[in-house]
Coordinates of C-alpha atoms and ligand atoms in Angstrom, one line a residue:
M18 CA -13.5 -23.7 10.0
A19 CA -10.8 -20.9 9.9
P20 CA -9.3 -20.5 6.4
K21 CA -5.7 -21.8 5.9
P22 CA -3.1 -19.0 6.3
L23 CA -1.5 -17.9 3.1
P24 CA 1.9 -19.5 2.4
P25 CA 5.0 -17.7 3.8
R26 CA 6.5 -17.6 0.3
L27 CA 4.9 -15.5 -2.4
P28 CA 4.0 -17.5 -5.5
E29 CA 6.0 -16.9 -8.7
T30 CA 3.2 -16.8 -11.3
D31 CA 3.1 -15.4 -14.9
L32 CA 1.9 -12.2 -13.4
T33 CA 4.2 -11.8 -10.4
R34 CA 7.5 -13.1 -11.9
H35 CA 10.0 -10.3 -12.1
R36 CA 11.5 -10.0 -15.5
R37 CA 13.7 -7.0 -14.9
L38 CA 15.8 -5.9 -11.8
R39 CA 15.1 -9.4 -10.5
D40 CA 17.7 -9.0 -7.7
Q41 CA 15.4 -6.4 -6.1
G42 CA 12.6 -8.9 -5.8
S43 CA 11.6 -10.7 -2.6
L44 CA 9.4 -13.7 -2.2
E45 CA 8.9 -13.3 1.5
R46 CA 5.3 -12.7 2.5
A47 CA 6.5 -11.0 5.7
E48 CA 8.1 -8.3 3.4
L49 CA 4.8 -7.8 1.6
E50 CA 3.0 -7.4 4.9
A51 CA 5.6 -5.0 6.2
I52 CA 5.2 -2.8 3.1
L53 CA 1.4 -2.9 3.4
D54 CA 1.6 -2.0 7.1
A55 CA 4.1 0.9 6.5
G56 CA 1.5 2.8 4.4
F57 CA -2.2 3.4 3.9
V58 CA -2.4 4.7 0.4
C59 CA -2.3 2.5 -2.7
H60 CA -2.9 2.9 -6.4
L61 CA -5.7 0.8 -7.8
G62 CA -5.2 0.0 -11.5
V63 CA -8.3 -1.2 -13.4
V64 CA -9.5 -1.1 -17.0
V65 CA -12.8 0.9 -17.2
E66 CA -14.6 1.0 -20.5
G67 CA -11.5 -0.2 -22.3
R68 CA -9.1 2.4 -20.8
P69 CA -6.7 2.0 -17.9
L70 CA -7.6 4.0 -14.8
V71 CA -5.1 4.3 -11.9
V72 CA -6.7 5.6 -8.7
P73 CA -5.0 6.6 -5.5
T74 CA -7.0 5.3 -2.6
V75 CA -6.7 4.2 1.1
Y76 CA -6.6 0.6 2.1
G77 CA -6.7 -1.7 5.1
R78 CA -6.0 -5.4 5.4
D79 CA -6.4 -8.6 7.3
E80 CA -4.2 -11.7 6.9
R81 CA -5.7 -12.7 3.6
E82 CA -7.2 -9.7 1.9
L83 CA -6.7 -6.0 1.1
Y84 CA -9.8 -3.8 1.6
L85 CA -10.6 -0.7 -0.6
H86 CA -13.6 1.5 -0.3
G87 CA -15.3 4.4 -1.9
S88 CA -18.6 5.7 -3.3
V89 CA -21.0 3.3 -4.9
A90 CA -20.8 5.6 -7.9
S91 CA -17.0 4.8 -8.4
R92 CA -16.4 3.1 -11.6
S93 CA -13.0 1.8 -10.4
L94 CA -14.8 0.0 -7.6
A95 CA -17.2 -2.0 -9.8
G96 CA -15.9 -5.3 -8.4
D97 CA -15.4 -8.7 -10.2
L98 CA -12.8 -7.0 -12.4
P99 CA -9.1 -7.9 -12.7
V100 CA -7.2 -5.2 -10.8
C101 CA -3.6 -4.4 -10.0
V102 CA -2.8 -2.6 -6.7
T103 CA 0.5 -1.0 -5.9
V104 CA 1.9 0.4 -2.6
T105 CA 5.2 2.4 -2.8
H106 CA 7.4 3.8 -0.2
I107 CA 10.3 6.1 -1.1
D108 CA 13.3 5.8 1.1
G109 CA 15.7 8.1 -0.7
L110 CA 17.2 9.3 -4.0
V111 CA 20.2 7.4 -5.2
L112 CA 22.5 10.0 -6.7
A113 CA 25.2 8.3 -8.8
R114 CA 28.2 9.7 -10.7
S115 CA 26.4 9.1 -14.0
V116 CA 22.8 10.1 -14.6
F117 CA 22.2 6.6 -16.1
E118 CA 22.8 5.0 -12.7
H119 CA 20.6 7.4 -10.8
G120 CA 17.7 5.7 -9.0
V121 CA 15.4 5.5 -6.0
N122 CA 15.7 3.5 -2.8
Y123 CA 12.2 2.1 -2.3
R124 CA 10.0 -0.7 -1.0
S125 CA 7.1 -1.6 -3.3
A126 CA 4.4 -4.2 -3.5
M127 CA 2.1 -5.2 -6.4
I128 CA -1.1 -7.3 -5.9
H129 CA -2.9 -8.9 -8.8
G130 CA -6.4 -10.4 -8.6
I131 CA -10.1 -10.1 -9.1
A132 CA -11.5 -7.7 -6.5
R133 CA -14.6 -9.0 -4.9
K134 CA -17.5 -6.7 -3.8
V135 CA -18.3 -7.3 -0.1
T136 CA -22.1 -7.4 0.3
D137 CA -22.5 -9.2 3.7
P138 CA -23.3 -6.3 6.1
E139 CA -21.2 -7.7 9.0
E140 CA -18.2 -8.4 6.7
K141 CA -18.6 -4.9 5.2
L142 CA -18.5 -3.3 8.6
E143 CA -15.4 -5.4 9.6
G144 CA -13.6 -4.4 6.4
L145 CA -14.4 -0.8 7.0
R146 CA -13.1 -1.2 10.6
R147 CA -9.8 -2.7 9.3
L148 CA -9.5 0.2 6.8
T149 CA -10.1 2.9 9.4
E150 CA -7.8 1.3 12.0
H151 CA -5.1 0.7 9.4
A152 CA -4.7 4.5 8.8
T153 CA -5.5 5.6 12.4
P154 CA -5.4 2.9 15.1
G155 CA -7.9 3.7 17.8
Q156 CA -10.2 5.7 15.6
W157 CA -12.9 3.1 15.0
S158 CA -13.8 3.1 18.7
Y159 CA -13.4 6.9 19.0
A160 CA -15.4 8.2 16.0
R161 CA -19.1 7.7 15.1
R162 CA -19.4 4.5 13.0
P163 CA -21.2 4.4 9.7
N164 CA -25.0 4.3 9.8
R165 CA -27.2 2.2 7.5
K166 CA -27.5 5.0 4.9
E167 CA -23.7 5.6 4.9
L168 CA -23.1 1.9 4.6
A169 CA -25.4 1.7 1.6
A170 CA -23.6 4.6 -0.1
T171 CA -20.2 2.8 0.4
T172 CA -18.7 0.1 -1.8
L173 CA -16.1 -2.2 -0.1
L174 CA -13.8 -4.3 -2.3
A175 CA -11.7 -7.2 -1.0
L176 CA -8.7 -8.3 -2.9
S177 CA -6.9 -11.5 -2.1
L178 CA -3.2 -11.1 -1.0
E179 CA -2.4 -14.4 -2.6
E180 CA -0.9 -13.3 -5.9
A181 CA 1.5 -10.5 -5.0
S182 CA 5.1 -9.4 -5.6
V183 CA 7.6 -7.3 -3.7
K184 CA 10.6 -5.2 -4.9
I185 CA 13.0 -3.4 -2.6
R186 CA 16.1 -1.3 -3.4
S187 CA 18.4 -0.1 -0.7
G188 CA 22.0 1.1 -0.4
A189 CA 24.5 3.1 -2.3
P190 CA 24.7 3.9 -6.1
D191 CA 25.9 1.1 -8.3
D192 CA 28.8 2.9 -10.0
G193 CA 31.2 3.1 -7.1
D194 CA 33.4 0.5 -8.6
G195 CA 33.2 1.5 -12.2
P196 CA 35.2 3.9 -14.4
D197 CA 33.0 6.8 -13.3
A198 CA 34.3 6.5 -9.7
E199 CA 37.4 8.3 -11.1
L200 CA 35.4 11.5 -12.0
G201 CA 35.8 12.9 -8.5
L202 CA 32.1 13.7 -8.2
W203 CA 30.0 13.3 -5.0
A204 CA 27.7 10.4 -5.0
G205 CA 25.4 8.8 -2.4
V206 CA 21.9 8.7 -1.1
L207 CA 19.6 11.5 -0.1
P208 CA 17.2 9.8 2.4
L209 CA 13.6 10.7 2.6
T210 CA 11.4 10.2 5.7
S211 CA 7.7 10.9 6.3
V212 CA 6.9 11.8 9.9
W213 CA 3.5 12.7 11.4
G214 CA 3.2 16.3 12.5
E215 CA 1.5 17.9 15.5
P216 CA -2.4 17.6 15.3
V217 CA -4.1 20.7 14.0
A218 CA -7.5 21.2 15.7
D219 CA -10.6 22.0 13.6
P220 CA -11.4 25.7 14.2
A221 CA -15.0 24.6 14.7
L222 CA -14.2 22.7 17.8
P223 CA -15.3 24.1 21.2
S224 CA -12.1 25.4 22.9
G225 CA -10.6 23.0 25.3
T226 CA -11.5 19.8 23.4
A227 CA -8.6 17.5 24.1
V228 CA -6.7 15.7 21.3
P229 CA -7.4 12.0 21.9
G230 CA -4.3 10.1 23.0
H231 CA -4.3 7.7 20.0
I232 CA -3.9 10.8 17.8
A233 CA -1.6 12.9 20.0
R234 CA 0.8 10.0 20.4
R235 CA 1.6 9.8 16.7
A236 CA 3.2 13.2 16.4
G237 CA 6.9 12.8 15.5
T238 CA 6.5 9.1 14.6
R239 CA 6.4 7.3 11.2
H240 CA 3.4 5.4 10.0
A241 CA 3.6 1.7 10.9
Ligands
FAD1 C1 9.7 4.7 -6.8 C2 10.1 3.8 -7.9 C3 10.7 4.3 -9.0 C4 11.1 3.5 -10.1 N1 11.7 4.1 -11.2 C5 12.0 3.3 -12.2 C6 12.5 3.9 -13.4 O1 12.6 5.1 -13.5 N2 12.8 3.1 -14.5 C7 12.6 1.8 -14.4 O2 12.9 1.0 -15.4 N3 12.1 1.2 -13.3 C8 11.8 1.9 -12.2 N4 11.3 1.3 -11.1 C9 11.2 -0.1 -11.1 C10 9.8 -0.5 -11.7 O3 8.8 -0.4 -10.8 C11 9.8 -1.9 -12.3 O4 10.1 -2.8 -11.3 C12 10.8 -2.1 -13.4 O5 10.8 -1.0 -14.3 C13 10.5 -3.3 -14.2 O6 9.3 -3.1 -14.9 P1 8.8 -4.2 -15.9 O7 7.6 -3.6 -16.6 O8 9.9 -4.7 -16.8 O9 8.3 -5.3 -14.9 P2 8.4 -6.8 -15.0 O10 9.6 -7.4 -14.4 O11 8.0 -7.3 -16.4 O12 7.1 -7.1 -14.1 C14 6.7 -8.4 -13.9 C15 6.0 -8.5 -12.5 O13 7.0 -8.2 -11.5 C16 6.3 -7.5 -10.5 N5 6.9 -6.2 -10.3 C17 7.5 -5.4 -11.2 N6 7.9 -4.2 -10.7 C18 7.5 -4.2 -9.4 C19 7.6 -3.3 -8.3 N7 8.2 -2.1 -8.5 N8 7.1 -3.7 -7.1 C20 6.5 -4.9 -6.9 N9 6.4 -5.8 -7.9 C21 6.9 -5.5 -9.1 C22 4.8 -7.4 -10.8 O14 4.1 -8.5 -10.2 C23 4.9 -7.5 -12.3 O15 3.7 -8.0 -12.8 C24 10.9 2.1 -10.0 C25 10.3 1.6 -8.9 C26 9.9 2.4 -7.9 C27 9.2 1.8 -6.7

């Protein structure tokens, strides 16, 4: 039987309840999914030997879980540990009249849970497919897939998307209607966009090797 889909509203738990800047919070799961799909790098926070470790790493997902992978030697990927994963997109700098009101326009997500080590070989391969396709759609069927030895050297963690939170800031600075508006200073937003560039061929390639369409097509587009 197929598992039940996760509820469309994010749960407000002791971990996910926003305590500050609550107006920037969203409880829409669709917003969480949009943030996850707009990126492919997260920060994995985990306590290792009593100290916090925050590791940048790539991810993929399905409807229920986030997938993270790495070397079997990675201490941050031990599994069965409480973790906190964040994904952040910067949309611009908010330049206010006062330094105090300066800020960032952003979309961010935080996922809390106990990461599970995936051991079933088929599930592991499917998780790795999701991860590869999340960063580069089309690449799983183009590139050589992992062999048995490579699979054995790879840890795959799955983290439920159940307990997660979202925060989004957009728009102008907040001091346009305060006393600082009289200062006569420029204020506004300096937008920031990340766009894929033209593919750069490996110099080791035989000349004339064509760039596959699924890669060439991305030049000039944003990740989504
Ligand atoms: C690019 C960027 C820059 C920022 N710069 C600053 C800054 O300079 N100073 C500052 O005070 N704040 C900044 N923030 C906001 C910051 O991330 C926190 O939301 C805020 O500081 C509240 O922190 P807290 O510890 O009081 O969180 P709490 O409100 O106590 O957090 C409770 C729960 O809310 C959720 N939550 C909190 N923050 C986020 C988030 N960003 N995204 C998703 N879920 C979240 C989590 O589930 C968390 O466990 C920035 C955010 C981004 C994305």
